[in-house]
Amino acid sequence: MYTAADLISFETEVAQHFAAASIKSPVHFSGGNELPLIKLFQEIKRTDYVCSTWRSHYHALLHGIPRARLMADILAGHSMNLNYPDSRFLSSAIVGGTLPIACGLAAAGHRVWCFVGDMCASLGAFYDAVHYASGHRLPVTFIVEDNGLSTNTPTQDTWGEVVCKNATWSKPIIRRYAYTRTYPHVGLEQRVVF
Amino acid sequence: MRMLADDPRTKFIGQSVCYDGAAIYESLEGVPMEKRLEMPVIEDFQLGYCIGLALAGQVPVCIFPRMDFMLLAANQLVNHLDKLPLFGWKPKVIIRARVGTKHPLDAGPQHTQNYKKEFDLMTCSVQVREVRTAAEVKAVYREALAGSGSYLIVENVAC
């Protein structure tokens, strides 16, 4: 199992490659959420499905994707679409796109963990998936990774007043943790010349 | 549809598949009820859900009674069903979309459109087929079941 230092070290290495312009694709770095993820993945079995997003490096490492293989794929430009069918690891760069897929996998009898951001958790697609999964008692857990931002926009500002429960919904199949990201939405703070 | 139903991997998913009163229900005559799953009116979710089943080895037959409604599932079709094979996954979903009839009753501009060409242009791995006769229907569904990958089958009986 990885420690927080291990995860940070991995992402720091990726950042060094990115800063050197050796990764020819966008990279969404993970950071600031090491401890909640390490704790969460203690519950997630390797036989479970993990559905992730465009920011998936930590999820992939913690689900058992070999460090060297993951690094190679990121260096090859696949950071936004890291997928490992043999390890039951799926990611998508479409907001909320994996929500129904997670439900389908769960309906087929698999234990599924589906990661989303706080903007996604405030959308209708999230309501649909949670509504359906709860109603059919599907073995899926939705994890809301709440950094308060959607790309660089404060999520709550876009909605105005909180008039809908969706954003703060509490259901047994929803887990939520808050964190402050240590990297920008995409890339690094510095400009990289390719 | 019976031919598809004989395959143990298939499941028929959509609206009006379990409840009588619509043409889709009638078209599923002979398909056992245990092979059907009634969905809410939730097109994007419906296709995504079918993709999930397909990743687990099932062959969902994802049914849209009007092709107009499929626009609401275009996200899952174009961004996932069509692209997941590029990432190593091998989902097999058979999408069945009907073009609404104009004769003897014209269902109007939101229930009669045929977007076959547009979906064909937007996809690279999903096979898009249009069928107009009973013979074509049988042949294309047989091909879809036996072939690799996913199919979008547009049933256009209106022309």
mmCIF file of C-alpha atoms in Angstrom:
data_model
loop_
_atom_site.group_PDB
_atom_site.id
_atom_site.type_symbol
_atom_site.label_atom_id
_atom_site.label_comp_id
_atom_site.label_asym_id
_atom_site.label_seq_id
_atom_site.Cartn_x
_atom_site.Cartn_y
_atom_site.Cartn_z
ATOM 1 C CA MET A 1 0.000 0.000 0.000
ATOM 2 C CA TYR A 2 1.219 3.461 -0.843
ATOM 3 C CA THR A 3 1.892 6.183 1.701
ATOM 4 C CA ALA A 4 1.047 9.832 1.148
ATOM 5 C CA ALA A 5 4.729 10.450 0.497
ATOM 6 C CA ASP A 6 4.755 7.740 -2.172
ATOM 7 C CA LEU A 7 1.813 9.318 -3.979
ATOM 8 C CA ILE A 8 3.264 12.800 -3.792
ATOM 9 C CA SER A 9 6.581 11.478 -5.036
ATOM 10 C CA PHE A 10 4.897 9.893 -8.052
ATOM 11 C CA GLU A 11 3.070 13.057 -8.973
ATOM 12 C CA THR A 12 6.188 15.143 -8.443
ATOM 13 C CA GLU A 13 8.001 12.922 -10.912
ATOM 14 C CA VAL A 14 5.184 13.363 -13.431
ATOM 15 C CA ALA A 15 5.339 17.121 -12.873
ATOM 16 C CA GLN A 16 9.049 17.137 -13.612
ATOM 17 C CA HIS A 17 8.440 15.366 -16.906
ATOM 18 C CA PHE A 18 5.589 17.737 -17.726
ATOM 19 C CA ALA A 19 7.672 20.808 -16.912
ATOM 20 C CA ALA A 20 10.367 19.462 -19.221
ATOM 21 C CA ALA A 21 7.746 19.354 -22.007
ATOM 22 C CA SER A 22 8.195 15.619 -22.444
ATOM 23 C CA ILE A 23 4.462 14.856 -22.042
ATOM 24 C CA LYS A 24 2.594 15.946 -25.123
ATOM 25 C CA SER A 25 -0.894 16.005 -23.672
ATOM 26 C CA PRO A 26 -2.804 17.690 -20.853
ATOM 27 C CA VAL A 27 -2.210 16.343 -17.366
ATOM 28 C CA HIS A 28 -4.571 16.838 -14.431
ATOM 29 C CA PHE A 29 -2.387 16.378 -11.396
ATOM 30 C CA SER A 30 -3.629 14.871 -8.162
ATOM 31 C CA GLY A 31 -2.654 16.423 -4.867
ATOM 32 C CA GLY A 32 -3.964 17.363 -1.452
ATOM 33 C CA ASN A 33 -6.225 14.340 -1.120
ATOM 34 C CA GLU A 34 -3.680 11.645 -0.349
ATOM 35 C CA LEU A 35 -4.876 10.722 3.145
ATOM 36 C CA PRO A 36 -8.617 10.398 2.464
ATOM 37 C CA LEU A 37 -7.897 8.327 -0.617
ATOM 38 C CA ILE A 38 -5.477 6.006 1.144
ATOM 39 C CA LYS A 39 -8.084 5.416 3.832
ATOM 40 C CA LEU A 40 -10.851 4.871 1.283
ATOM 41 C CA PHE A 41 -8.888 2.424 -0.829
ATOM 42 C CA GLN A 42 -8.407 0.200 2.195
ATOM 43 C CA GLU A 43 -12.040 -0.740 1.591
ATOM 44 C CA ILE A 44 -11.736 -1.163 -2.155
ATOM 45 C CA LYS A 45 -10.779 -4.647 -3.262
ATOM 46 C CA ARG A 46 -8.728 -5.349 -6.340
ATOM 47 C CA THR A 47 -11.682 -7.345 -7.682
ATOM 48 C CA ASP A 48 -13.917 -4.266 -7.427
ATOM 49 C CA TYR A 49 -14.416 -1.905 -10.328
ATOM 50 C CA VAL A 50 -13.146 1.660 -9.980
ATOM 51 C CA CYS A 51 -14.619 4.344 -12.233
ATOM 52 C CA SER A 52 -12.512 7.453 -12.255
ATOM 53 C CA THR A 53 -12.133 10.754 -14.053
ATOM 54 C CA TRP A 54 -9.517 12.712 -16.000
ATOM 55 C CA ARG A 55 -7.677 13.163 -12.682
ATOM 56 C CA SER A 56 -6.971 9.537 -11.958
ATOM 57 C CA HIS A 57 -3.278 9.009 -11.151
ATOM 58 C CA TYR A 58 -3.816 8.422 -7.427
ATOM 59 C CA HIS A 59 -6.874 6.244 -8.024
ATOM 60 C CA ALA A 60 -4.928 4.076 -10.459
ATOM 61 C CA LEU A 61 -1.933 3.645 -8.175
ATOM 62 C CA LEU A 62 -4.111 2.797 -5.188
ATOM 63 C CA HIS A 63 -6.101 0.283 -7.223
ATOM 64 C CA GLY A 64 -2.940 -1.608 -8.005
ATOM 65 C CA ILE A 65 -1.863 -0.378 -11.404
ATOM 66 C CA PRO A 66 1.917 -0.889 -11.385
ATOM 67 C CA ARG A 67 3.791 2.369 -10.869
ATOM 68 C CA ALA A 68 6.082 1.883 -13.869
ATOM 69 C CA ARG A 69 3.217 0.998 -16.209
ATOM 70 C CA LEU A 70 1.210 3.994 -15.069
ATOM 71 C CA MET A 71 4.163 6.335 -15.480
ATOM 72 C CA ALA A 72 4.821 4.981 -18.964
ATOM 73 C CA ASP A 73 1.219 5.532 -20.003
ATOM 74 C CA ILE A 74 1.223 9.075 -18.652
ATOM 75 C CA LEU A 75 4.471 9.843 -20.430
ATOM 76 C CA ALA A 76 2.904 8.446 -23.606
ATOM 77 C CA GLY A 77 0.167 11.065 -23.299
ATOM 78 C CA HIS A 78 -2.695 9.004 -21.890
ATOM 79 C CA SER A 79 -3.191 10.780 -18.568
ATOM 80 C CA MET A 80 -6.747 11.860 -19.344
ATOM 81 C CA ASN A 81 -7.854 8.392 -20.422
ATOM 82 C CA LEU A 82 -6.113 5.852 -18.231
ATOM 83 C CA ASN A 83 -7.986 2.586 -18.595
ATOM 84 C CA TYR A 84 -6.960 -0.883 -17.431
ATOM 85 C CA PRO A 85 -9.681 -3.434 -18.164
ATOM 86 C CA ASP A 86 -7.685 -6.307 -16.656
ATOM 87 C CA SER A 87 -7.495 -4.405 -13.373
ATOM 88 C CA ARG A 88 -11.101 -3.257 -13.553
ATOM 89 C CA PHE A 89 -10.076 0.375 -13.735
ATOM 90 C CA LEU A 90 -12.072 2.666 -16.011
ATOM 91 C CA SER A 91 -11.754 6.391 -16.450
ATOM 92 C CA SER A 92 -13.418 8.972 -18.630
ATOM 93 C CA ALA A 93 -12.719 12.606 -19.419
ATOM 94 C CA ILE A 94 -16.454 13.351 -19.670
ATOM 95 C CA VAL A 95 -18.029 14.922 -16.576
ATOM 96 C CA GLY A 96 -20.450 12.438 -15.059
ATOM 97 C CA GLY A 97 -19.947 10.033 -17.935
ATOM 98 C CA THR A 98 -19.121 7.026 -15.814
ATOM 99 C CA LEU A 99 -22.118 7.369 -13.487
ATOM 100 C CA PRO A 100 -24.518 5.174 -15.487
ATOM 101 C CA ILE A 101 -21.706 2.836 -16.530
ATOM 102 C CA ALA A 102 -20.961 2.247 -12.864
ATOM 103 C CA CYS A 103 -24.627 1.433 -12.300
ATOM 104 C CA GLY A 104 -24.608 -1.055 -15.175
ATOM 105 C CA LEU A 105 -21.505 -2.777 -13.863
ATOM 106 C CA ALA A 106 -23.109 -2.954 -10.433
ATOM 107 C CA ALA A 107 -26.323 -4.342 -11.914
ATOM 108 C CA ALA A 108 -24.219 -7.100 -13.459
ATOM 109 C CA GLY A 109 -23.150 -8.083 -9.961
ATOM 110 C CA HIS A 110 -19.896 -6.229 -9.494
ATOM 111 C CA ARG A 111 -18.910 -4.022 -6.568
ATOM 112 C CA VAL A 112 -18.248 -0.578 -8.007
ATOM 113 C CA TRP A 113 -16.704 2.648 -6.712
ATOM 114 C CA CYS A 114 -17.396 5.724 -8.806
ATOM 115 C CA PHE A 115 -15.422 8.944 -8.281
ATOM 116 C CA VAL A 116 -16.840 12.337 -9.224
ATOM 117 C CA GLY A 117 -16.102 15.982 -8.466
ATOM 118 C CA ASP A 118 -18.318 18.403 -6.566
ATOM 119 C CA MET A 119 -19.682 20.015 -9.729
ATOM 120 C CA CYS A 120 -20.693 16.640 -11.084
ATOM 121 C CA ALA A 121 -22.361 15.844 -7.773
ATOM 122 C CA SER A 122 -24.589 18.872 -8.213
ATOM 123 C CA LEU A 123 -25.830 17.825 -11.652
ATOM 124 C CA GLY A 124 -28.902 15.958 -12.790
ATOM 125 C CA ALA A 125 -26.818 13.037 -14.013
ATOM 126 C CA PHE A 126 -25.658 12.450 -10.455
ATOM 127 C CA TYR A 127 -29.212 12.572 -9.179
ATOM 128 C CA ASP A 128 -30.269 10.058 -11.846
ATOM 129 C CA ALA A 129 -27.521 7.613 -10.953
ATOM 130 C CA VAL A 130 -27.960 7.842 -7.191
ATOM 131 C CA HIS A 131 -31.735 7.682 -7.530
ATOM 132 C CA TYR A 132 -31.558 4.565 -9.691
ATOM 133 C CA ALA A 133 -28.795 2.844 -7.743
ATOM 134 C CA SER A 134 -30.547 3.464 -4.424
ATOM 135 C CA GLY A 135 -33.888 2.308 -5.742
ATOM 136 C CA HIS A 136 -32.427 -0.906 -7.089
ATOM 137 C CA ARG A 137 -29.995 -1.392 -4.212
ATOM 138 C CA LEU A 138 -27.037 -1.656 -6.546
ATOM 139 C CA PRO A 139 -23.603 -2.359 -5.027
ATOM 140 C CA VAL A 140 -22.104 0.955 -6.039
ATOM 141 C CA THR A 141 -20.636 3.768 -3.959
ATOM 142 C CA PHE A 142 -20.275 7.287 -5.322
ATOM 143 C CA ILE A 143 -17.323 9.225 -3.928
ATOM 144 C CA VAL A 144 -17.556 12.988 -4.202
ATOM 145 C CA GLU A 145 -14.121 14.580 -4.244
ATOM 146 C CA ASP A 146 -15.027 18.075 -3.161
ATOM 147 C CA ASN A 147 -12.450 20.765 -3.766
ATOM 148 C CA GLY A 148 -15.119 23.392 -4.304
ATOM 149 C CA LEU A 149 -13.995 24.029 -7.842
ATOM 150 C CA SER A 150 -15.105 23.094 -11.320
ATOM 151 C CA THR A 151 -11.975 23.582 -13.404
ATOM 152 C CA ASN A 152 -11.217 27.034 -11.938
ATOM 153 C CA THR A 153 -14.765 28.152 -11.192
ATOM 154 C CA PRO A 154 -16.164 28.003 -7.647
ATOM 155 C CA THR A 155 -18.894 25.404 -8.011
ATOM 156 C CA GLN A 156 -21.371 27.007 -5.650
ATOM 157 C CA ASP A 157 -21.093 30.429 -7.302
ATOM 158 C CA THR A 158 -22.478 29.028 -10.531
ATOM 159 C CA TRP A 159 -25.646 27.791 -8.856
ATOM 160 C CA GLY A 160 -26.400 30.799 -6.712
ATOM 161 C CA GLU A 161 -28.309 30.008 -3.555
ATOM 162 C CA VAL A 162 -28.510 26.419 -2.384
ATOM 163 C CA VAL A 163 -32.111 25.608 -3.168
ATOM 164 C CA CYS A 164 -31.651 21.989 -4.174
ATOM 165 C CA LYS A 165 -30.537 19.192 -1.910
ATOM 166 C CA ASN A 166 -28.482 17.544 -4.604
ATOM 167 C CA ALA A 167 -25.316 19.431 -3.720
ATOM 168 C CA THR A 168 -25.378 18.351 -0.103
ATOM 169 C CA TRP A 169 -27.278 15.132 -0.551
ATOM 170 C CA SER A 170 -26.742 12.495 2.083
ATOM 171 C CA LYS A 171 -27.313 8.875 1.159
ATOM 172 C CA PRO A 172 -25.605 5.711 2.319
ATOM 173 C CA ILE A 173 -24.176 5.153 -1.145
ATOM 174 C CA ILE A 174 -22.579 8.601 -1.282
ATOM 175 C CA ARG A 175 -19.264 9.379 0.385
ATOM 176 C CA ARG A 176 -17.871 12.871 0.322
ATOM 177 C CA TYR A 177 -14.527 14.257 1.340
ATOM 178 C CA ALA A 178 -13.272 17.809 1.093
ATOM 179 C CA TYR A 179 -9.770 18.828 0.183
ATOM 180 C CA THR A 180 -7.717 21.681 -1.127
ATOM 181 C CA ARG A 181 -5.937 20.889 -4.347
ATOM 182 C CA THR A 182 -2.202 21.414 -4.545
ATOM 183 C CA TYR A 183 -2.015 21.699 -8.326
ATOM 184 C CA PRO A 184 -4.098 23.793 -10.721
ATOM 185 C CA HIS A 185 -6.957 22.185 -12.616
ATOM 186 C CA VAL A 186 -4.667 21.182 -15.447
ATOM 187 C CA GLY A 187 -0.923 21.396 -15.885
ATOM 188 C CA LEU A 188 1.364 23.315 -13.561
ATOM 189 C CA GLU A 189 1.511 26.885 -12.296
ATOM 190 C CA GLN A 190 4.348 27.541 -14.687
ATOM 191 C CA ARG A 191 4.078 27.933 -18.442
ATOM 192 C CA VAL A 192 5.555 25.063 -20.402
ATOM 193 C CA VAL A 193 6.868 25.624 -23.895
ATOM 194 C CA PHE A 194 6.486 22.633 -26.175
ATOM 195 C CA MET B 1 -36.137 -10.223 -31.518
ATOM 196 C CA ARG B 2 -36.672 -13.865 -30.621
ATOM 197 C CA MET B 3 -33.414 -14.746 -32.301
ATOM 198 C CA LEU B 4 -31.656 -12.220 -30.085
ATOM 199 C CA ALA B 5 -33.550 -13.421 -27.042
ATOM 200 C CA ASP B 6 -32.266 -16.956 -27.548
ATOM 201 C CA ASP B 7 -28.751 -15.735 -26.786
ATOM 202 C CA PRO B 8 -28.173 -16.022 -23.021
ATOM 203 C CA ARG B 9 -26.107 -12.818 -23.024
ATOM 204 C CA THR B 10 -28.881 -10.523 -24.239
ATOM 205 C CA LYS B 11 -31.197 -8.316 -22.240
ATOM 206 C CA PHE B 12 -33.798 -5.932 -23.676
ATOM 207 C CA ILE B 13 -33.677 -2.530 -22.029
ATOM 208 C CA GLY B 14 -35.753 0.573 -22.595
ATOM 209 C CA GLN B 15 -39.119 2.211 -22.209
ATOM 210 C CA SER B 16 -42.337 0.292 -22.833
ATOM 211 C CA VAL B 17 -40.542 -3.043 -23.013
ATOM 212 C CA CYS B 18 -42.413 -4.502 -20.046
ATOM 213 C CA TYR B 19 -45.697 -2.632 -20.219
ATOM 214 C CA ASP B 20 -48.222 -2.931 -23.023
ATOM 215 C CA GLY B 21 -49.636 0.000 -24.959
ATOM 216 C CA ALA B 22 -46.808 1.015 -27.279
ATOM 217 C CA ALA B 23 -45.499 -0.402 -30.547
ATOM 218 C CA ILE B 24 -42.161 -1.329 -29.002
ATOM 219 C CA TYR B 25 -43.890 -3.668 -26.579
ATOM 220 C CA GLU B 26 -45.668 -5.420 -29.402
ATOM 221 C CA SER B 27 -42.407 -5.809 -31.310
ATOM 222 C CA LEU B 28 -40.963 -7.820 -28.439
ATOM 223 C CA GLU B 29 -43.491 -10.622 -28.688
ATOM 224 C CA GLY B 30 -41.806 -13.859 -27.730
ATOM 225 C CA VAL B 31 -39.119 -12.221 -25.619
ATOM 226 C CA PRO B 32 -39.421 -13.598 -22.078
ATOM 227 C CA MET B 33 -40.232 -11.039 -19.405
ATOM 228 C CA GLU B 34 -37.194 -12.046 -17.385
ATOM 229 C CA LYS B 35 -35.037 -10.807 -20.261
ATOM 230 C CA ARG B 36 -36.586 -7.343 -20.246
ATOM 231 C CA LEU B 37 -35.786 -4.334 -18.101
ATOM 232 C CA GLU B 38 -38.074 -1.312 -18.031
ATOM 233 C CA MET B 39 -36.211 1.971 -17.741
ATOM 234 C CA PRO B 40 -37.272 5.428 -16.599
ATOM 235 C CA VAL B 41 -37.270 8.108 -19.310
ATOM 236 C CA ILE B 42 -33.560 8.592 -18.927
ATOM 237 C CA GLU B 43 -31.865 8.093 -22.281
ATOM 238 C CA ASP B 44 -28.254 9.003 -21.455
ATOM 239 C CA PHE B 45 -28.361 6.896 -18.307
ATOM 240 C CA GLN B 46 -30.006 4.038 -20.177
ATOM 241 C CA LEU B 47 -27.217 3.731 -22.727
ATOM 242 C CA GLY B 48 -24.505 4.232 -20.099
ATOM 243 C CA TYR B 49 -26.111 1.541 -17.978
ATOM 244 C CA CYS B 50 -26.108 -0.773 -20.995
ATOM 245 C CA ILE B 51 -22.407 -0.036 -21.516
ATOM 246 C CA GLY B 52 -21.765 -1.077 -17.921
ATOM 247 C CA LEU B 53 -23.618 -4.346 -18.454
ATOM 248 C CA ALA B 54 -21.668 -4.880 -21.663
ATOM 249 C CA LEU B 55 -18.333 -4.351 -19.929
ATOM 250 C CA ALA B 56 -19.395 -7.192 -17.653
ATOM 251 C CA GLY B 57 -19.968 -9.497 -20.635
ATOM 252 C CA GLN B 58 -23.665 -9.060 -21.318
ATOM 253 C CA VAL B 59 -25.116 -7.983 -24.671
ATOM 254 C CA PRO B 60 -27.779 -5.386 -23.914
ATOM 255 C CA VAL B 61 -30.281 -4.506 -26.600
ATOM 256 C CA CYS B 62 -30.806 -0.828 -25.845
ATOM 257 C CA ILE B 63 -34.119 0.296 -27.266
ATOM 258 C CA PHE B 64 -35.204 3.799 -28.244
ATOM 259 C CA PRO B 65 -38.747 3.974 -29.602
ATOM 260 C CA ARG B 66 -37.978 7.173 -31.556
ATOM 261 C CA MET B 67 -34.619 8.128 -32.981
ATOM 262 C CA ASP B 68 -35.289 11.718 -31.894
ATOM 263 C CA PHE B 69 -34.898 10.571 -28.280
ATOM 264 C CA MET B 70 -31.468 9.142 -29.039
ATOM 265 C CA LEU B 71 -30.041 12.642 -29.183
ATOM 266 C CA LEU B 72 -30.270 12.587 -25.396
ATOM 267 C CA ALA B 73 -28.043 9.509 -25.389
ATOM 268 C CA ALA B 74 -25.546 10.863 -27.908
ATOM 269 C CA ASN B 75 -23.039 11.567 -25.133
ATOM 270 C CA GLN B 76 -22.818 7.931 -24.085
ATOM 271 C CA LEU B 77 -22.850 6.725 -27.684
ATOM 272 C CA VAL B 78 -20.139 9.018 -28.993
ATOM 273 C CA ASN B 79 -17.964 9.515 -25.936
ATOM 274 C CA HIS B 80 -18.107 6.062 -24.368
ATOM 275 C CA LEU B 81 -19.582 3.224 -26.404
ATOM 276 C CA ASP B 82 -17.681 4.406 -29.458
ATOM 277 C CA LYS B 83 -14.438 5.381 -27.682
ATOM 278 C CA LEU B 84 -13.994 2.771 -24.943
ATOM 279 C CA PRO B 85 -12.672 0.250 -27.498
ATOM 280 C CA LEU B 86 -9.841 2.712 -28.146
ATOM 281 C CA PHE B 87 -8.915 2.342 -24.473
ATOM 282 C CA GLY B 88 -8.893 -1.463 -24.463
ATOM 283 C CA TRP B 89 -12.473 -2.213 -23.444
ATOM 284 C CA LYS B 90 -14.695 -4.422 -25.592
ATOM 285 C CA PRO B 91 -18.315 -3.520 -24.890
ATOM 286 C CA LYS B 92 -20.977 -4.954 -27.133
ATOM 287 C CA VAL B 93 -24.269 -3.099 -27.114
ATOM 288 C CA ILE B 94 -26.919 -3.423 -29.792
ATOM 289 C CA ILE B 95 -28.854 -0.171 -30.020
ATOM 290 C CA ARG B 96 -32.237 -0.421 -31.615
ATOM 291 C CA ALA B 97 -33.660 2.928 -32.709
ATOM 292 C CA ARG B 98 -36.885 3.369 -34.578
ATOM 293 C CA VAL B 99 -37.659 6.179 -36.977
ATOM 294 C CA GLY B 100 -41.191 7.365 -36.325
ATOM 295 C CA THR B 101 -43.757 6.842 -39.015
ATOM 296 C CA LYS B 102 -45.451 9.611 -40.971
ATOM 297 C CA HIS B 103 -48.234 7.463 -42.434
ATOM 298 C CA PRO B 104 -51.065 7.060 -41.759
ATOM 299 C CA LEU B 105 -50.449 9.397 -38.813
ATOM 300 C CA ASP B 106 -47.659 11.977 -38.874
ATOM 301 C CA ALA B 107 -46.025 12.052 -35.474
ATOM 302 C CA GLY B 108 -44.525 15.466 -36.159
ATOM 303 C CA PRO B 109 -41.031 16.920 -36.413
ATOM 304 C CA GLN B 110 -39.864 15.795 -32.965
ATOM 305 C CA HIS B 111 -40.881 12.153 -33.384
ATOM 306 C CA THR B 112 -40.027 11.304 -36.997
ATOM 307 C CA GLN B 113 -36.411 12.281 -37.626
ATOM 308 C CA ASN B 114 -33.751 9.943 -38.927
ATOM 309 C CA TYR B 115 -30.263 10.813 -37.646
ATOM 310 C CA LYS B 116 -28.537 7.770 -39.082
ATOM 311 C CA LYS B 117 -26.103 9.799 -41.197
ATOM 312 C CA GLU B 118 -25.238 12.115 -38.352
ATOM 313 C CA PHE B 119 -24.506 9.291 -35.917
ATOM 314 C CA ASP B 120 -22.521 7.509 -38.604
ATOM 315 C CA LEU B 121 -20.372 10.612 -38.991
ATOM 316 C CA MET B 122 -19.876 10.963 -35.234
ATOM 317 C CA THR B 123 -18.767 7.403 -34.564
ATOM 318 C CA CYS B 124 -15.671 5.469 -35.524
ATOM 319 C CA SER B 125 -16.041 2.038 -33.926
ATOM 320 C CA VAL B 126 -19.804 1.564 -33.617
ATOM 321 C CA GLN B 127 -21.337 0.032 -36.733
ATOM 322 C CA VAL B 128 -24.353 2.012 -37.931
ATOM 323 C CA ARG B 129 -26.930 0.220 -40.076
ATOM 324 C CA GLU B 130 -30.300 1.222 -41.459
ATOM 325 C CA VAL B 131 -32.930 -1.408 -42.200
ATOM 326 C CA ARG B 132 -36.136 -0.992 -44.172
ATOM 327 C CA THR B 133 -37.540 -4.467 -44.700
ATOM 328 C CA ALA B 134 -38.224 -7.505 -42.568
ATOM 329 C CA ALA B 135 -35.533 -9.450 -44.379
ATOM 330 C CA GLU B 136 -32.973 -6.735 -43.722
ATOM 331 C CA VAL B 137 -33.978 -6.574 -40.073
ATOM 332 C CA LYS B 138 -33.279 -10.239 -39.522
ATOM 333 C CA ALA B 139 -29.970 -10.199 -41.372
ATOM 334 C CA VAL B 140 -28.628 -7.109 -39.654
ATOM 335 C CA TYR B 141 -29.561 -8.228 -36.146
ATOM 336 C CA ARG B 142 -27.938 -11.579 -36.860
ATOM 337 C CA GLU B 143 -24.811 -9.742 -37.993
ATOM 338 C CA ALA B 144 -24.893 -7.520 -34.906
ATOM 339 C CA LEU B 145 -25.129 -10.459 -32.556
ATOM 340 C CA ALA B 146 -22.388 -12.456 -34.246
ATOM 341 C CA GLY B 147 -20.044 -9.605 -35.120
ATOM 342 C CA SER B 148 -17.575 -7.922 -32.835
ATOM 343 C CA GLY B 149 -18.254 -4.546 -31.294
ATOM 344 C CA SER B 150 -21.389 -2.496 -30.985
ATOM 345 C CA TYR B 151 -24.108 -1.705 -33.473
ATOM 346 C CA LEU B 152 -26.633 1.055 -33.911
ATOM 347 C CA ILE B 153 -29.519 -0.329 -35.934
ATOM 348 C CA VAL B 154 -31.944 2.216 -37.303
ATOM 349 C CA GLU B 155 -35.305 0.688 -38.115
ATOM 350 C CA ASN B 156 -36.802 2.923 -40.775
ATOM 351 C CA VAL B 157 -40.127 1.549 -41.823
ATOM 352 C CA ALA B 158 -41.461 4.981 -42.692
ATOM 353 C CA CYS B 159 -39.779 5.354 -46.049
#
